[in-house]
mmCIF file of C-alpha atoms and ligand atoms in Angstrom:
data_model
loop_
_atom_site.group_PDB
_atom_site.id
_atom_site.type_symbol
_atom_site.label_atom_id
_atom_site.label_comp_id
_atom_site.label_asym_id
_atom_site.label_seq_id
_atom_site.Cartn_x
_atom_site.Cartn_y
_atom_site.Cartn_z
ATOM 1 C CA MET A 1 0.175 -0.312 -0.081
ATOM 2 C CA LYS A 2 1.657 3.554 -0.594
ATOM 3 C CA VAL A 3 -0.431 5.426 2.727
ATOM 4 C CA LEU A 4 0.083 9.304 3.122
ATOM 5 C CA VAL A 5 0.185 9.322 6.921
ATOM 6 C CA THR A 6 -0.585 13.032 7.984
ATOM 7 C CA GLY A 7 1.051 14.160 11.434
ATOM 8 C CA GLY A 8 4.590 11.104 11.211
ATOM 9 C CA ALA A 9 6.382 13.285 12.877
ATOM 10 C CA GLY A 10 4.492 13.247 16.011
ATOM 11 C CA PHE A 11 3.817 10.751 19.062
ATOM 12 C CA ILE A 12 2.158 8.599 17.038
ATOM 13 C CA GLY A 13 2.443 9.013 13.773
ATOM 14 C CA SER A 14 6.040 8.435 14.106
ATOM 15 C CA ALA A 15 5.089 4.596 15.335
ATOM 16 C CA VAL A 16 2.418 4.620 12.247
ATOM 17 C CA VAL A 17 5.270 5.189 9.744
ATOM 18 C CA ARG A 18 8.667 3.370 11.981
ATOM 19 C CA LEU A 19 6.159 0.313 11.141
ATOM 20 C CA ALA A 20 4.185 0.491 7.943
ATOM 21 C CA VAL A 21 7.498 1.205 6.599
ATOM 22 C CA GLU A 22 8.974 -2.452 8.212
ATOM 23 C CA ARG A 23 6.227 -4.234 7.493
ATOM 24 C CA GLY A 24 6.730 -3.154 3.806
ATOM 25 C CA HIS A 25 4.411 -0.227 2.890
ATOM 26 C CA GLU A 26 5.492 2.687 0.917
ATOM 27 C CA VAL A 27 4.983 5.747 3.645
ATOM 28 C CA ILE A 28 4.744 9.774 2.309
ATOM 29 C CA ASN A 29 4.558 11.761 5.905
ATOM 30 C CA LEU A 30 3.180 14.863 5.891
ATOM 31 C CA ASP A 31 3.523 17.531 8.796
ATOM 32 C CA ALA A 32 3.935 20.587 9.662
ATOM 33 C CA LEU A 33 6.690 20.141 11.902
ATOM 34 C CA THR A 34 5.032 22.649 14.783
ATOM 35 C CA TYR A 35 6.218 21.883 18.273
ATOM 36 C CA ALA A 36 5.222 18.837 19.092
ATOM 37 C CA ALA A 37 7.053 16.906 15.910
ATOM 38 C CA CYS A 38 10.629 15.758 15.577
ATOM 39 C CA LEU A 39 11.809 14.129 12.602
ATOM 40 C CA ASP A 40 14.757 11.856 14.315
ATOM 41 C CA ASN A 41 11.181 10.061 15.001
ATOM 42 C CA VAL A 42 11.349 8.224 11.976
ATOM 43 C CA ALA A 43 14.987 8.562 11.851
ATOM 44 C CA PRO A 44 15.579 4.290 12.194
ATOM 45 C CA VAL A 45 13.845 4.129 8.590
ATOM 46 C CA ALA A 46 13.765 8.097 7.436
ATOM 47 C CA ARG A 47 16.353 6.685 4.605
ATOM 48 C CA SER A 48 14.320 3.768 3.458
ATOM 49 C CA SER A 49 13.897 3.891 -0.112
ATOM 50 C CA LEU A 50 9.441 3.941 1.099
ATOM 51 C CA TYR A 51 9.978 6.713 3.000
ATOM 52 C CA THR A 52 9.141 10.394 2.293
ATOM 53 C CA PHE A 53 8.867 13.081 3.565
ATOM 54 C CA GLU A 54 6.394 16.580 3.082
ATOM 55 C CA GLN A 55 6.784 19.725 4.974
ATOM 56 C CA ALA A 56 3.202 20.627 4.814
ATOM 57 C CA ASP A 57 -0.288 22.486 6.223
ATOM 58 C CA ILE A 58 -3.362 20.597 6.169
ATOM 59 C CA ARG A 59 -4.841 23.508 6.228
ATOM 60 C CA ASP A 60 -2.640 24.581 3.472
ATOM 61 C CA ARG A 61 -5.354 23.167 -0.061
ATOM 62 C CA ALA A 62 -2.863 24.060 -2.111
ATOM 63 C CA ALA A 63 -0.268 22.223 -0.749
ATOM 64 C CA LEU A 64 -2.547 18.642 -0.432
ATOM 65 C CA ASP A 65 -3.618 19.428 -3.785
ATOM 66 C CA ARG A 66 0.219 18.903 -5.214
ATOM 67 C CA ILE A 67 0.324 16.791 -2.835
ATOM 68 C CA LEU A 68 -1.977 13.925 -3.680
ATOM 69 C CA LEU A 69 -1.379 14.043 -7.138
ATOM 70 C CA SER A 70 2.202 13.586 -7.401
ATOM 71 C CA HIS A 71 2.109 10.740 -5.001
ATOM 72 C CA ASN A 72 -1.779 9.881 -6.091
ATOM 73 C CA PRO A 73 -1.838 7.382 -2.558
ATOM 74 C CA ASP A 74 -3.747 4.273 -1.965
ATOM 75 C CA ALA A 75 -4.920 5.390 1.304
ATOM 76 C CA ILE A 76 -4.806 8.397 3.544
ATOM 77 C CA LEU A 77 -4.246 8.184 7.611
ATOM 78 C CA HIS A 78 -4.688 10.949 9.386
ATOM 79 C CA LEU A 79 -3.178 11.312 12.549
ATOM 80 C CA ALA A 80 -1.570 15.587 12.775
ATOM 81 C CA ALA A 81 -4.045 17.414 15.395
ATOM 82 C CA GLU A 82 -3.527 19.468 18.679
ATOM 83 C CA SER A 83 -3.357 17.116 20.627
ATOM 84 C CA HIS A 84 -1.996 18.203 24.248
ATOM 85 C CA VAL A 85 -5.935 19.040 26.282
ATOM 86 C CA ASP A 86 -3.734 21.818 28.681
ATOM 87 C CA ARG A 87 -2.970 23.265 25.816
ATOM 88 C CA SER A 88 -6.454 23.581 24.966
ATOM 89 C CA ILE A 89 -7.068 25.154 27.740
ATOM 90 C CA ASP A 90 -4.714 27.513 27.349
ATOM 91 C CA GLY A 91 -5.385 28.488 23.537
ATOM 92 C CA PRO A 92 -8.416 26.761 21.931
ATOM 93 C CA ALA A 93 -7.994 27.910 18.833
ATOM 94 C CA ALA A 94 -5.201 26.371 17.806
ATOM 95 C CA PHE A 95 -7.361 22.932 18.521
ATOM 96 C CA ILE A 96 -10.376 24.590 15.807
ATOM 97 C CA ASP A 97 -7.868 25.025 13.223
ATOM 98 C CA THR A 98 -5.981 22.064 13.063
ATOM 99 C CA ASN A 99 -8.064 19.701 14.385
ATOM 100 C CA ILE A 100 -11.865 20.755 13.108
ATOM 101 C CA THR A 101 -10.463 23.232 9.992
ATOM 102 C CA GLY A 102 -7.541 21.257 8.775
ATOM 103 C CA THR A 103 -9.399 18.253 8.965
ATOM 104 C CA ALA A 104 -12.596 19.461 7.200
ATOM 105 C CA THR A 105 -9.411 20.951 4.184
ATOM 106 C CA LEU A 106 -7.514 17.684 4.326
ATOM 107 C CA LEU A 107 -11.336 14.964 3.838
ATOM 108 C CA ASP A 108 -11.988 17.847 0.652
ATOM 109 C CA ALA A 109 -8.763 17.901 -1.300
ATOM 110 C CA ALA A 110 -9.131 13.167 -0.321
ATOM 111 C CA ARG A 111 -13.011 13.824 -1.862
ATOM 112 C CA ALA A 112 -11.556 15.778 -4.754
ATOM 113 C CA HIS A 113 -8.394 13.663 -5.591
ATOM 114 C CA TRP A 114 -10.493 10.079 -5.164
ATOM 115 C CA GLU A 115 -13.665 11.199 -7.430
ATOM 116 C CA ALA A 116 -10.575 12.693 -10.223
ATOM 117 C CA GLN A 117 -9.152 8.944 -9.827
ATOM 118 C CA GLY A 118 -12.796 7.281 -10.528
ATOM 119 C CA ARG A 119 -13.365 6.655 -6.872
ATOM 120 C CA PRO A 120 -11.899 3.527 -7.040
ATOM 121 C CA GLU A 121 -13.043 1.636 -3.862
ATOM 122 C CA SER A 122 -9.775 0.373 -2.524
ATOM 123 C CA PHE A 123 -9.274 3.490 -1.443
ATOM 124 C CA ARG A 124 -8.920 4.849 2.288
ATOM 125 C CA PHE A 125 -9.290 7.462 5.001
ATOM 126 C CA HIS A 126 -8.700 6.094 7.907
ATOM 127 C CA HIS A 127 -9.591 9.727 11.275
ATOM 128 C CA VAL A 128 -8.119 8.977 13.873
ATOM 129 C CA SER A 129 -9.547 9.900 17.243
ATOM 130 C CA THR A 130 -9.334 9.583 20.452
ATOM 131 C CA ASP A 131 -12.031 7.726 23.345
ATOM 132 C CA GLU A 132 -11.801 11.686 24.905
ATOM 133 C CA VAL A 133 -14.894 12.213 22.634
ATOM 134 C CA PHE A 134 -17.533 10.242 24.702
ATOM 135 C CA GLY A 135 -17.156 12.487 27.819
ATOM 136 C CA THR A 136 -16.027 10.815 31.176
ATOM 137 C CA LEU A 137 -17.446 7.401 33.262
ATOM 138 C CA GLY A 138 -18.497 6.660 36.664
ATOM 139 C CA ASP A 139 -16.719 4.041 38.932
ATOM 140 C CA THR A 140 -17.690 1.068 36.655
ATOM 141 C CA GLY A 141 -19.144 0.735 32.259
ATOM 142 C CA LEU A 142 -16.945 0.684 28.898
ATOM 143 C CA PHE A 143 -16.759 3.430 26.330
ATOM 144 C CA THR A 144 -18.442 1.638 23.544
ATOM 145 C CA GLU A 145 -18.528 2.757 19.649
ATOM 146 C CA ASP A 146 -22.251 3.172 20.368
ATOM 147 C CA THR A 147 -21.905 5.044 23.295
ATOM 148 C CA PRO A 148 -22.779 8.852 22.983
ATOM 149 C CA TYR A 149 -20.125 11.652 22.530
ATOM 150 C CA ASP A 150 -20.221 14.128 25.120
ATOM 151 C CA PRO A 151 -16.036 15.836 25.062
ATOM 152 C CA ARG A 152 -15.617 17.974 28.136
ATOM 153 C CA SER A 153 -12.536 19.927 26.614
ATOM 154 C CA PRO A 154 -11.366 22.350 23.197
ATOM 155 C CA TYR A 155 -9.685 18.713 22.822
ATOM 156 C CA SER A 156 -12.186 16.113 22.360
ATOM 157 C CA ALA A 157 -14.775 19.018 21.104
ATOM 158 C CA SER A 158 -12.479 19.823 18.098
ATOM 159 C CA LYS A 159 -12.496 16.015 18.044
ATOM 160 C CA ALA A 160 -15.396 14.651 18.730
ATOM 161 C CA SER A 161 -16.380 18.292 15.705
ATOM 162 C CA SER A 162 -13.823 16.209 13.038
ATOM 163 C CA ASP A 163 -15.251 12.830 13.352
ATOM 164 C CA HIS A 164 -18.932 14.334 12.515
ATOM 165 C CA LEU A 165 -16.880 16.126 9.369
ATOM 166 C CA VAL A 166 -15.518 12.298 8.928
ATOM 167 C CA ARG A 167 -18.915 11.045 9.297
ATOM 168 C CA ALA A 168 -20.395 13.114 6.676
ATOM 169 C CA TRP A 169 -18.182 12.729 4.177
ATOM 170 C CA HIS A 170 -18.564 9.133 3.947
ATOM 171 C CA GLU A 171 -22.837 9.539 4.111
ATOM 172 C CA THR A 172 -23.110 12.625 2.055
ATOM 173 C CA TYR A 173 -19.538 11.392 -0.945
ATOM 174 C CA GLY A 174 -19.446 8.201 -0.729
ATOM 175 C CA LEU A 175 -15.594 9.163 0.834
ATOM 176 C CA PRO A 176 -14.758 5.810 1.262
ATOM 177 C CA VAL A 177 -13.722 6.214 5.623
ATOM 178 C CA LEU A 178 -13.283 4.787 8.495
ATOM 179 C CA LEU A 179 -12.721 5.399 11.934
ATOM 180 C CA THR A 180 -10.651 4.894 15.097
ATOM 181 C CA ASN A 181 -10.628 6.533 18.596
ATOM 182 C CA CYS A 182 -7.853 5.202 21.321
ATOM 183 C CA SER A 183 -7.564 5.525 24.898
ATOM 184 C CA ASN A 184 -4.650 7.064 25.344
ATOM 185 C CA ASN A 185 -1.265 6.012 24.309
ATOM 186 C CA TYR A 186 2.730 5.998 26.326
ATOM 187 C CA GLY A 187 5.940 4.824 25.398
ATOM 188 C CA PRO A 188 8.464 5.516 22.914
ATOM 189 C CA TYR A 189 9.474 8.923 21.095
ATOM 190 C CA HIS A 190 6.005 10.331 23.954
ATOM 191 C CA PHE A 191 6.648 14.192 23.831
ATOM 192 C CA PRO A 192 7.889 15.607 26.827
ATOM 193 C CA GLU A 193 4.900 17.085 28.260
ATOM 194 C CA LYS A 194 2.585 14.466 28.450
ATOM 195 C CA LEU A 195 2.243 12.845 31.963
ATOM 196 C CA ILE A 196 4.399 8.948 31.716
ATOM 197 C CA PRO A 197 7.426 11.691 29.932
ATOM 198 C CA VAL A 198 6.573 13.932 33.624
ATOM 199 C CA VAL A 199 7.112 11.933 35.100
ATOM 200 C CA ILE A 200 10.084 10.024 34.432
ATOM 201 C CA LEU A 201 11.693 12.904 33.582
ATOM 202 C CA LYS A 202 10.704 14.940 36.801
ATOM 203 C CA ALA A 203 11.801 11.718 39.110
ATOM 204 C CA LEU A 204 14.892 11.876 37.470
ATOM 205 C CA ALA A 205 16.219 16.001 37.528
ATOM 206 C CA GLY A 206 14.818 15.531 41.565
ATOM 207 C CA GLU A 207 11.984 17.671 41.391
ATOM 208 C CA PRO A 208 8.235 17.741 42.089
ATOM 209 C CA ILE A 209 6.858 15.152 40.721
ATOM 210 C CA PRO A 210 2.941 17.432 39.840
ATOM 211 C CA VAL A 211 -0.345 14.839 39.633
ATOM 212 C CA TYR A 212 -3.795 16.668 39.318
ATOM 213 C CA GLY A 213 -5.539 16.956 42.218
ATOM 214 C CA THR A 214 -5.994 13.281 43.645
ATOM 215 C CA GLY A 215 -4.994 11.173 41.498
ATOM 216 C CA GLU A 216 -7.804 8.955 41.128
ATOM 217 C CA ASN A 217 -8.709 9.277 37.474
ATOM 218 C CA VAL A 218 -8.237 6.265 35.535
ATOM 219 C CA ARG A 219 -6.673 5.893 32.325
ATOM 220 C CA ASP A 220 -7.146 2.573 29.727
ATOM 221 C CA TRP A 221 -2.948 3.015 29.134
ATOM 222 C CA LEU A 222 -1.900 1.264 25.287
ATOM 223 C CA TYR A 223 1.489 1.657 23.794
ATOM 224 C CA VAL A 224 1.920 3.294 21.018
ATOM 225 C CA GLU A 225 3.874 0.601 19.130
ATOM 226 C CA ASP A 226 0.104 -1.971 19.765
ATOM 227 C CA HIS A 227 -2.314 0.871 19.161
ATOM 228 C CA ALA A 228 0.539 0.982 15.489
ATOM 229 C CA ASP A 229 -0.278 -2.420 14.981
ATOM 230 C CA ALA A 230 -3.924 -1.961 14.472
ATOM 231 C CA LEU A 231 -4.314 0.971 13.428
ATOM 232 C CA LEU A 232 -2.550 -1.151 10.028
ATOM 233 C CA THR A 233 -4.875 -3.530 10.295
ATOM 234 C CA VAL A 234 -8.064 -1.339 11.519
ATOM 235 C CA LEU A 235 -6.561 0.362 7.738
ATOM 236 C CA GLU A 236 -5.973 -3.182 5.754
ATOM 237 C CA LYS A 237 -9.138 -5.279 7.540
ATOM 238 C CA GLY A 238 -12.215 -3.178 8.870
ATOM 239 C CA GLN A 239 -14.676 -1.876 7.424
ATOM 240 C CA VAL A 240 -15.913 0.976 5.342
ATOM 241 C CA GLY A 241 -17.588 3.909 7.339
ATOM 242 C CA ARG A 242 -17.364 1.639 10.776
ATOM 243 C CA SER A 243 -15.983 3.020 13.961
ATOM 244 C CA TYR A 244 -13.632 1.043 15.939
ATOM 245 C CA ASN A 245 -12.138 1.334 19.879
ATOM 246 C CA ILE A 246 -9.000 0.755 19.969
ATOM 247 C CA GLY A 247 -7.463 0.078 24.277
ATOM 248 C CA GLY A 248 -5.091 -1.501 25.920
ATOM 249 C CA HIS A 249 -7.624 -3.254 28.840
ATOM 250 C CA ASN A 250 -5.107 -1.293 31.408
ATOM 251 C CA GLU A 251 -7.023 0.446 32.908
ATOM 252 C CA MET A 252 -4.811 2.871 35.599
ATOM 253 C CA ARG A 253 -5.373 5.164 38.411
ATOM 254 C CA ASN A 254 -2.769 7.658 37.321
ATOM 255 C CA ILE A 255 -1.353 7.684 41.716
ATOM 256 C CA ASP A 256 -0.693 3.546 40.724
ATOM 257 C CA LEU A 257 1.019 4.863 37.277
ATOM 258 C CA VAL A 258 2.993 6.588 38.929
ATOM 259 C CA ARG A 259 3.955 5.380 42.041
ATOM 260 C CA ALA A 260 5.093 2.210 39.213
ATOM 261 C CA ILE A 261 7.583 4.666 37.535
ATOM 262 C CA CYS A 262 9.328 5.944 39.812
ATOM 263 C CA GLY A 263 9.802 1.468 41.486
ATOM 264 C CA LEU A 264 11.549 1.458 38.104
ATOM 265 C CA LEU A 265 13.475 3.657 38.598
ATOM 266 C CA ASP A 266 13.806 3.290 42.225
ATOM 267 C CA GLU A 267 15.163 -0.084 40.309
ATOM 268 C CA ARG A 268 17.468 1.354 37.896
ATOM 269 C CA ARG A 269 18.364 4.160 39.137
ATOM 270 C CA PRO A 270 18.445 4.739 42.918
ATOM 271 C CA ASP A 271 18.545 7.455 44.483
ATOM 272 C CA ALA A 272 18.778 8.214 48.554
ATOM 273 C CA SER A 273 15.213 8.589 48.644
ATOM 274 C CA PRO A 274 12.651 6.751 46.874
ATOM 275 C CA HIS A 275 11.435 8.923 43.249
ATOM 276 C CA ALA A 276 7.130 8.090 45.213
ATOM 277 C CA ASP A 277 9.035 11.290 47.907
ATOM 278 C CA LEU A 278 8.581 13.659 45.102
ATOM 279 C CA ILE A 279 5.060 12.727 44.038
ATOM 280 C CA THR A 280 3.532 16.422 45.293
ATOM 281 C CA PHE A 281 -0.421 17.376 44.171
ATOM 282 C CA VAL A 282 -1.007 20.292 42.645
ATOM 283 C CA THR A 283 -5.058 21.838 41.911
ATOM 284 C CA ASP A 284 -6.909 19.658 39.255
ATOM 285 C CA ARG A 285 -7.341 20.198 35.899
ATOM 286 C CA PRO A 286 -10.656 22.800 34.571
ATOM 287 C CA GLY A 287 -12.921 20.157 33.676
ATOM 288 C CA HIS A 288 -10.335 16.841 34.375
ATOM 289 C CA ASP A 289 -12.562 13.861 32.637
ATOM 290 C CA MET A 290 -12.471 11.438 36.408
ATOM 291 C CA ARG A 291 -12.259 7.679 33.966
ATOM 292 C CA TYR A 292 -11.599 6.518 30.284
ATOM 293 C CA ALA A 293 -12.755 2.585 29.215
ATOM 294 C CA ILE A 294 -12.379 0.731 26.721
ATOM 295 C CA ASP A 295 -14.166 -1.269 24.702
ATOM 296 C CA ALA A 296 -12.192 -2.673 22.688
ATOM 297 C CA SER A 297 -14.632 -5.867 21.472
ATOM 298 C CA ARG A 298 -15.164 -5.196 18.024
ATOM 299 C CA ILE A 299 -12.040 -4.949 16.926
ATOM 300 C CA GLN A 300 -11.261 -7.760 18.592
ATOM 301 C CA ASN A 301 -13.906 -9.722 17.352
ATOM 302 C CA GLU A 302 -14.773 -8.656 13.779
ATOM 303 C CA LEU A 303 -10.635 -7.681 12.975
ATOM 304 C CA GLY A 304 -8.567 -9.859 15.272
ATOM 305 C CA TRP A 305 -6.787 -7.207 16.910
ATOM 306 C CA THR A 306 -5.690 -7.182 21.261
ATOM 307 C CA PRO A 307 -3.188 -5.343 22.442
ATOM 308 C CA SER A 308 0.277 -7.600 23.378
ATOM 309 C CA VAL A 309 2.848 -5.870 26.125
ATOM 310 C CA THR A 310 0.663 -5.068 29.934
ATOM 311 C CA VAL A 311 1.304 -1.907 31.168
ATOM 312 C CA GLU A 312 3.949 -2.919 33.696
ATOM 313 C CA GLU A 313 5.893 -4.181 30.081
ATOM 314 C CA GLY A 314 5.467 -1.404 28.941
ATOM 315 C CA LEU A 315 6.115 0.816 31.219
ATOM 316 C CA ALA A 316 9.200 -1.211 31.824
ATOM 317 C CA ARG A 317 10.390 -0.829 27.838
ATOM 318 C CA THR A 318 9.376 3.329 27.918
ATOM 319 C CA VAL A 319 11.228 3.632 31.167
ATOM 320 C CA ASP A 320 14.299 2.384 29.551
ATOM 321 C CA TRP A 321 13.499 3.987 26.218
ATOM 322 C CA PHE A 322 13.602 7.100 28.349
ATOM 323 C CA LEU A 323 16.828 6.648 30.767
ATOM 324 C CA ASP A 324 19.281 5.213 26.570
ATOM 325 C CA ASN A 325 17.636 7.920 25.157
ATOM 326 C CA GLU A 326 18.612 11.093 27.589
ATOM 327 C CA GLU A 327 19.951 13.701 24.287
ATOM 328 C CA TRP A 328 16.296 13.135 22.454
ATOM 329 C CA TRP A 329 14.440 14.321 25.247
ATOM 330 C CA ARG A 330 16.978 17.214 26.158
ATOM 331 C CA ALA A 331 16.153 18.335 23.003
ATOM 332 C CA LEU A 332 12.456 18.514 23.444
ATOM 333 C CA GLN A 333 12.654 19.976 26.199
ATOM 334 C CA LYS A 334 14.024 23.082 25.422
ATOM 335 C CA ARG A 335 10.485 23.520 23.341
ATOM 336 C CA ASP A 336 8.291 26.478 24.083
ATOM 337 C CA GLY A 337 5.818 25.479 27.096
ATOM 338 C CA VAL A 338 7.206 21.765 28.086
ATOM 339 C CA GLY A 339 8.528 21.730 31.411
ATOM 340 C CA ARG A 340 5.793 24.556 32.825
ATOM 341 C CA ARG A 341 2.454 23.465 34.515
ATOM 342 C CA LEU A 342 -0.299 24.170 31.486
ATOM 343 C CA GLY A 343 -4.192 25.139 31.559
ATOM 344 C CA THR A 344 -4.128 26.519 33.849
ATOM 345 C CA LYS A 345 -6.149 30.103 32.020
ATOM 346 C CA ALA A 346 -9.726 28.559 32.994
HETATM 347 P P1 LIG B 1 0.927 14.703 18.607
HETATM 348 O O1 LIG B 1 0.866 15.656 19.057
HETATM 349 O O2 LIG B 1 2.538 14.540 19.893
HETATM 350 O O3 LIG B 1 0.972 14.928 16.690
HETATM 351 C C1 LIG B 1 0.707 15.334 16.720
HETATM 352 C C2 LIG B 1 1.681 15.171 14.617
HETATM 353 O O4 LIG B 1 0.829 16.405 13.405
HETATM 354 C C3 LIG B 1 3.002 16.201 15.092
HETATM 355 O O5 LIG B 1 3.470 15.772 14.119
HETATM 356 C C4 LIG B 1 2.641 17.788 14.365
HETATM 357 O O6 LIG B 1 3.836 18.723 14.378
HETATM 358 C C5 LIG B 1 1.300 17.475 13.485
HETATM 359 N N1 LIG B 1 0.356 19.296 12.918
HETATM 360 C C6 LIG B 1 0.318 19.547 13.970
HETATM 361 N N2 LIG B 1 -0.815 20.435 12.900
HETATM 362 C C7 LIG B 1 -0.879 20.187 11.601
HETATM 363 C C8 LIG B 1 -1.075 20.910 10.932
HETATM 364 N N3 LIG B 1 -1.945 21.930 10.507
HETATM 365 N N4 LIG B 1 -0.935 20.683 9.623
HETATM 366 C C9 LIG B 1 0.165 19.124 9.740
HETATM 367 N N5 LIG B 1 0.819 18.977 10.846
HETATM 368 C C10 LIG B 1 0.493 18.827 11.583
HETATM 369 O O7 LIG B 1 0.359 13.973 18.781
HETATM 370 P P2 LIG B 1 -0.129 12.256 19.513
HETATM 371 O O8 LIG B 1 -0.846 12.380 20.460
HETATM 372 O O9 LIG B 1 1.229 11.426 17.602
HETATM 373 O O10 LIG B 1 -1.231 12.434 18.584
HETATM 374 C C11 LIG B 1 -2.377 11.733 17.000
HETATM 375 C C12 LIG B 1 -3.532 11.601 17.291
HETATM 376 O O11 LIG B 1 -3.581 10.504 17.865
HETATM 377 C C13 LIG B 1 -3.986 12.706 17.371
HETATM 378 O O12 LIG B 1 -4.700 13.613 16.075
HETATM 379 C C14 LIG B 1 -4.635 13.162 19.027
HETATM 380 O O13 LIG B 1 -5.766 13.874 18.957
HETATM 381 C C15 LIG B 1 -5.409 11.355 18.649
HETATM 382 N N6 LIG B 1 -4.410 10.575 20.198
HETATM 383 C C16 LIG B 1 -3.566 10.423 20.526
HETATM 384 C C17 LIG B 1 -3.868 10.265 21.797
HETATM 385 C C18 LIG B 1 -2.818 10.253 23.066
HETATM 386 O O14 LIG B 1 -2.357 9.671 24.030
HETATM 387 N N7 LIG B 1 -1.573 10.557 22.872
HETATM 388 C C19 LIG B 1 -5.552 9.613 21.995
HETATM 389 C C20 LIG B 1 -5.988 9.471 21.747
HETATM 390 C C21 LIG B 1 -5.542 10.210 19.459
#
């Protein structure tokens, strides 16, 4: 397959690019290179003859038309987005622009391209979204593909809007789309402003480890390389017009996750006192969703996909990766806003 991946210099997109090239697919990585991008994430495949990079913005229709015409991809795997909830609280406009207007621009460019090619049945527009569109859960229950949308942050509202646009382009124009909604990802190349890297890097620096609120919030952690595998599975085998939830079967309270990471660091980089002594509870995120949990039975039953990495294994691999790749994260820590508390302007 020849796949155009948007956002392929970001955290999840780069995992998809690496895996797709490894599996012999031809990949065009389209990325605007915002603050969240890092081309080092794709260094392992950058010299492959199967890989091409195009710096472009998904809001730039002329650039999209040119790139689609010159590469003529069989599929678009759309991951480009503004992705950090805290930044969406302080500055929602960028989320509306990229996640909603950008997705609409990309959808329409894809439709024009698909129609110019004679509407091939095999073409796919695969939109990557989040479980956050479903809102928040109490102590029990799981998000299914039929859970009503109830987004509560500017980020999740912008992603929900983009999901609706994708369905509209399918229903109205017949564009062959696929949708996936996944839980929180973690793993190698995770940008250092997100929870797991923050915990690892604060602990290594001997600085207070910030935990929002009481740390009771529950997330279902999905190892990023498992997610990349799930995305390629849906792209290859998913039913057009259908959406699939992707989860890791790894529900954990934030405070337990943070303690587990501290324990891994105690084993690998022992300090005078346990790293967990650095845990500091800070003011909660406004509108902080309490619990996300995914029912991933559709992708398991219909496409035969299940996650392969337990949270224990995945966290150990992630901590080891950060210990081995200090040059990578030190460079990104210099970027605007990284290392500062964001999302307090509500
Ligand atoms: P990321 O922030 O690490 O990467 C986003 C990438 O998109 C960056 O490389 C950035 O340069 C690029 N980008 C941003 N705006 C762009 C624009 N206007 N034009 C072109 N490129 C642009 O994000 P991520 O964590 O890898 O998430 C990827 C996708 O998965 C997003 O759509 C996100 O909503 C979704 N998602 C992420 C998670 C998660 O846990 N990280 C969970 C569920 C869903």
